[in-house]
PDB file of C-alpha atoms and ligand atoms in Angstrom:
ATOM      1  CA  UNK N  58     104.722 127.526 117.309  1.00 90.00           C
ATOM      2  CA  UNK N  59     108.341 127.727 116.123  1.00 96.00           C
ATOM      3  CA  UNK N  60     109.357 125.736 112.791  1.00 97.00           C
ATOM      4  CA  UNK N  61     112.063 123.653 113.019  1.00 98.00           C
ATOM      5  CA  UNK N  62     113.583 121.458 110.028  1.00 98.00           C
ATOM      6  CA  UNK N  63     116.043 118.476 110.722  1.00 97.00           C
ATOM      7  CA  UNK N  64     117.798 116.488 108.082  1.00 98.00           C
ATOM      8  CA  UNK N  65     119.144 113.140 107.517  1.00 97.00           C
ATOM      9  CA  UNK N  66     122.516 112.793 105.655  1.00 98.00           C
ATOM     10  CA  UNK N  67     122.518 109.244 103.555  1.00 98.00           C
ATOM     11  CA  UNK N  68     124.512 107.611 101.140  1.00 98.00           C
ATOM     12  CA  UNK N  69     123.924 105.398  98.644  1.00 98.00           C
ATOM     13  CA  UNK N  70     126.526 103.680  95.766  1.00 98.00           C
ATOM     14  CA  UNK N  71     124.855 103.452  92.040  1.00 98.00           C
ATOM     15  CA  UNK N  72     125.752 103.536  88.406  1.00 98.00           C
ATOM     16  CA  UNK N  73     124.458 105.544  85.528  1.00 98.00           C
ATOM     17  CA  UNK N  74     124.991 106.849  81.944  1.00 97.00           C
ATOM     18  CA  UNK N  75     123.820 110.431  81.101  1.00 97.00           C
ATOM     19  CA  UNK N  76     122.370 109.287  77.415  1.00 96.00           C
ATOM     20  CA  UNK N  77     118.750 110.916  76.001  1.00 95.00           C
ATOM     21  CA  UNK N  78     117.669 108.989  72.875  1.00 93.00           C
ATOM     22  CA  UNK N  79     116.138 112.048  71.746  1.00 95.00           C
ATOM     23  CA  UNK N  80     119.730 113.172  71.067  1.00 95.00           C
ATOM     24  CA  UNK N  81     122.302 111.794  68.387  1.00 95.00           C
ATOM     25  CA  UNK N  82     125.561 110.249  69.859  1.00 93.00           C
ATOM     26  CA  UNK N  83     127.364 113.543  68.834  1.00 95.00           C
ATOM     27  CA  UNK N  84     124.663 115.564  70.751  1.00 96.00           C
ATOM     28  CA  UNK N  85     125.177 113.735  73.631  1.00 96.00           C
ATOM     29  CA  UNK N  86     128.687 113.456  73.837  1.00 95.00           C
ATOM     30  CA  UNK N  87     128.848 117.667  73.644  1.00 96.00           C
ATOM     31  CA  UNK N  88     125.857 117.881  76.431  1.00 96.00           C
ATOM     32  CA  UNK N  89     126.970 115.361  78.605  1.00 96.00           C
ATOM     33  CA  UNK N  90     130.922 114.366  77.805  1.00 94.00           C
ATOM     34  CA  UNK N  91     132.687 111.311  79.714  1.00 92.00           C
ATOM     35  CA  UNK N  92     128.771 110.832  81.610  1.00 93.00           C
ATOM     36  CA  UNK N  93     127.715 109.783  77.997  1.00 94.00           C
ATOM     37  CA  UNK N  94     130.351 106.901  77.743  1.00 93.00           C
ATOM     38  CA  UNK N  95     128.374 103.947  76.759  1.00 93.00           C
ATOM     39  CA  UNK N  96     129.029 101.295  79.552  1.00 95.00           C
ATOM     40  CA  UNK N  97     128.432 103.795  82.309  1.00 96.00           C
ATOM     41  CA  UNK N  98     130.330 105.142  85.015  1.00 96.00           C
ATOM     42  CA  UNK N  99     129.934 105.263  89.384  1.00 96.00           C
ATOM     43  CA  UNK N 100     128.895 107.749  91.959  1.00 97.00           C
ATOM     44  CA  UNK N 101     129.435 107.874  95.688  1.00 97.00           C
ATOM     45  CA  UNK N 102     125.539 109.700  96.086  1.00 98.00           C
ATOM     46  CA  UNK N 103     124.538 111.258  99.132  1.00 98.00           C
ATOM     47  CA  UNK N 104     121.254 112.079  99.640  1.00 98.00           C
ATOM     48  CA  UNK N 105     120.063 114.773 102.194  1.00 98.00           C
ATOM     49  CA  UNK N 106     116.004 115.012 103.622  1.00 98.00           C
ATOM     50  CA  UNK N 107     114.997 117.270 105.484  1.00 98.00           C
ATOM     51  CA  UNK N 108     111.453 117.692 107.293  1.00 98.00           C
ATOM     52  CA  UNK N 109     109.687 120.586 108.995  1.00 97.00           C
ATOM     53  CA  UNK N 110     107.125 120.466 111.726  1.00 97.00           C
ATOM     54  CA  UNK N 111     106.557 121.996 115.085  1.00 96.00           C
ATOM     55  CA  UNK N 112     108.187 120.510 118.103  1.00 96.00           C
ATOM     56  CA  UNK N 113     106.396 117.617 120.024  1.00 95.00           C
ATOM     57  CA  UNK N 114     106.526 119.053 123.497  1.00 95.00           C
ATOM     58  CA  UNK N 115     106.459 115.125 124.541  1.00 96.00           C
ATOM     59  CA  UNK N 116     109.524 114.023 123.247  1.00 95.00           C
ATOM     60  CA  UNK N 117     111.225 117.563 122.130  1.00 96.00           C
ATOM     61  CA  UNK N 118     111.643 116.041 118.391  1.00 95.00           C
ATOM     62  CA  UNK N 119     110.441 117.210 115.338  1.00 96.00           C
ATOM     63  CA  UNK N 120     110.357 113.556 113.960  1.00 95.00           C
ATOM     64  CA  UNK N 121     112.579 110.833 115.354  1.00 94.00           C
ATOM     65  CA  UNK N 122     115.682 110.626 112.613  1.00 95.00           C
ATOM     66  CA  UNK N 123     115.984 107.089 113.078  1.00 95.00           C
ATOM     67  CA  UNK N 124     112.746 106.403 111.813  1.00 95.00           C
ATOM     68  CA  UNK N 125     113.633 108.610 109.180  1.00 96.00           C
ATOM     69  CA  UNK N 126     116.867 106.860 108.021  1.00 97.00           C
ATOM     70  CA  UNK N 127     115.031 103.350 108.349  1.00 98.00           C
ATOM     71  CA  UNK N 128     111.909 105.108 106.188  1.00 98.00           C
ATOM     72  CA  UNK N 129     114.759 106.411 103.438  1.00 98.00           C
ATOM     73  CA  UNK N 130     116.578 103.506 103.744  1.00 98.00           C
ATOM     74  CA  UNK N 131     113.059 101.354 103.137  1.00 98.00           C
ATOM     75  CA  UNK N 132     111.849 103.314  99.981  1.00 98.00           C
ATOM     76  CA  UNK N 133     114.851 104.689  98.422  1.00 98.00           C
ATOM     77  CA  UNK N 134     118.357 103.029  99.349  1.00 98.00           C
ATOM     78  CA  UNK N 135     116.682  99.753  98.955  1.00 98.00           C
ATOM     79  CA  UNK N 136     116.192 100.249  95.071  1.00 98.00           C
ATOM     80  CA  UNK N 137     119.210 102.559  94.426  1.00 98.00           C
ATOM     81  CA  UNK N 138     121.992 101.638  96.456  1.00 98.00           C
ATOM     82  CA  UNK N 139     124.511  99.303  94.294  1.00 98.00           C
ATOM     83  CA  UNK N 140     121.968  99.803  91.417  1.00 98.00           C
ATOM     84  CA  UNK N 141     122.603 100.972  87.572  1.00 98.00           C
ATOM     85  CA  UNK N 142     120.117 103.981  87.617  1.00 98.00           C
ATOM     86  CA  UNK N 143     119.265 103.214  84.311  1.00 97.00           C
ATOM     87  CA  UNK N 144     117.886  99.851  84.311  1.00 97.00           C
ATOM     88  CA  UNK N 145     117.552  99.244  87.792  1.00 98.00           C
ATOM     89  CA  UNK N 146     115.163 101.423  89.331  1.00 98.00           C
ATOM     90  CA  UNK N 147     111.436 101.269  88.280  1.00 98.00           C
ATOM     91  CA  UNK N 148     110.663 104.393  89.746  1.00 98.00           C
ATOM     92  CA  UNK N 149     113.458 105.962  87.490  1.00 98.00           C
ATOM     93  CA  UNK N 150     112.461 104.399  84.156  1.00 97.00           C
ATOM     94  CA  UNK N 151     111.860 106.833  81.551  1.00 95.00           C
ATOM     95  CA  UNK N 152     114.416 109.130  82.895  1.00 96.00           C
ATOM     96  CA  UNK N 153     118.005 110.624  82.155  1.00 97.00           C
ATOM     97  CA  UNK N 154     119.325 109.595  85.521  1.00 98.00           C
ATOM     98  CA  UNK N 155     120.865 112.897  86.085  1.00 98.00           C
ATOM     99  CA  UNK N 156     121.377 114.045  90.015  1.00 98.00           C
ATOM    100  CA  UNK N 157     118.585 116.730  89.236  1.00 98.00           C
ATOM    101  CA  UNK N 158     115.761 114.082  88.270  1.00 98.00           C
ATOM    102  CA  UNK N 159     117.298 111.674  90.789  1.00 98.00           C
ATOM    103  CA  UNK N 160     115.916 113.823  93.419  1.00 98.00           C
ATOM    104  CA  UNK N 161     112.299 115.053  92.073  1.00 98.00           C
ATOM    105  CA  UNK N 162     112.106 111.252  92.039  1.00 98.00           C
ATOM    106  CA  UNK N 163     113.624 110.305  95.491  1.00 98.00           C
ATOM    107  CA  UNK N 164     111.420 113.473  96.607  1.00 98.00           C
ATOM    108  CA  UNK N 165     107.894 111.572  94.850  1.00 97.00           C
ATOM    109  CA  UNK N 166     108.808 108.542  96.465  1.00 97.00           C
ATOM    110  CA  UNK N 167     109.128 110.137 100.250  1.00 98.00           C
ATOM    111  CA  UNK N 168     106.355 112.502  99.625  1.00 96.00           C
ATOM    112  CA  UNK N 169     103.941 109.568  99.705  1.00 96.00           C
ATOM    113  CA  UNK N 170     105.317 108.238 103.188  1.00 97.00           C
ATOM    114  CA  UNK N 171     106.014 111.387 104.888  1.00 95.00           C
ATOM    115  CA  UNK N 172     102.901 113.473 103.711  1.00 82.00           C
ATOM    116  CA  UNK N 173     100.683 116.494 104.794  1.00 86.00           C
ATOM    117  CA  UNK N 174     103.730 118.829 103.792  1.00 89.00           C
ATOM    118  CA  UNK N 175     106.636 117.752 106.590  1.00 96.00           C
ATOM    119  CA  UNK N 176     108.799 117.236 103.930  1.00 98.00           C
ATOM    120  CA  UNK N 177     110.791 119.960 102.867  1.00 98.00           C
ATOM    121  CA  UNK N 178     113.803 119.346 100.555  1.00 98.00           C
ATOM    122  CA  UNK N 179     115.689 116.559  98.955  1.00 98.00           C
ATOM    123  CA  UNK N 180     119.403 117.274  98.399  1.00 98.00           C
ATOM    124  CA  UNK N 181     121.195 115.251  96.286  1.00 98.00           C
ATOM    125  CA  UNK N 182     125.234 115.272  95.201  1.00 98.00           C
ATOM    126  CA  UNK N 183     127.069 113.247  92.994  1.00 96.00           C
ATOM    127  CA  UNK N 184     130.485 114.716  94.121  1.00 93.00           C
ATOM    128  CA  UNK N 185     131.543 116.670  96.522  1.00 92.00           C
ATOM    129  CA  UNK N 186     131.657 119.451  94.485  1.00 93.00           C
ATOM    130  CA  UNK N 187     128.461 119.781  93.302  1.00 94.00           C
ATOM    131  CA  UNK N 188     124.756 119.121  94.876  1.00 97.00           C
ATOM    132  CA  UNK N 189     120.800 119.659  93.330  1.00 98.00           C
ATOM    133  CA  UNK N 190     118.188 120.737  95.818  1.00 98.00           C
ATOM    134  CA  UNK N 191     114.357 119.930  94.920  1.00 98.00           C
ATOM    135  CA  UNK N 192     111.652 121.371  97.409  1.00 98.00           C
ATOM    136  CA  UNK N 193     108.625 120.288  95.761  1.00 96.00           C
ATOM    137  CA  UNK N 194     107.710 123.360  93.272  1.00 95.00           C
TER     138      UNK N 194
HETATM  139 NI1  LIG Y 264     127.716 110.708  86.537  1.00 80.14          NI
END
């Protein structure tokens, strides 16, 4: 059976510093730069998840993406949207809240909802520049 994988595009508003307190202040100004500032700065996040699976020949859908969004929306956006990513999130806690560790999070947190291996990849991008990818290895 062919393997198809769909994706829904999200967005969420947070705050974060980029700080490790394994670093001194002048280590973590030259590794992180402005992201370091002390009172934080914003990000317009989106968030891309895909899923793979074999088409339902009932309904010709991999998954229904609205029960998708309203699953991401449920167990991510709820916690992250119009959060600080530092103090806000207890599924974040112990983290550097960069866009890399963002997403092997968001991806833990979906894994346990969408399980026996339909989910494939967890994009997330800070600008529209730049974007991480986790797939679960
Ligand atoms: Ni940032």
């Amino acid at each position: 059976m062919p393997i198809v994988r769909v994706t829904r595009r999200l967005h969420f508003s947070a705050g974060h510093r980029l700080h490790s307190p394994e670093l001194s202040d002048k280590e973590n100004r030259e590794i992180y730069g402005l992201c370091s500032n002390p009172n934080g700065h914003g990000h317009n996040y989106g968030l891309e998840v895909t899923l793979k699976g074999e088409v339902d020949p009932r309904t010709g859908y991999v998954v229904d993406l609205k029960r998708v969004r309203e699953t991401v929306e449920e167990v991510v956006l709820r916690d992250v949207d119009h959060a600080n990513l530092n103090v806000d999130v207890p599924w974040l806690e112990g983290t550097i809240p960069t866009a890399e560790n963002v997403a092997i999070a968001i991806w833990r947190r979906l894994e346990e909802v969408f399980p026996g291996g339909v989910l494939d990849r967890v994009v997330v991008s800070e600008s529209e520049r730049n974007y991480v990818e986790y797939r679960g290895e």
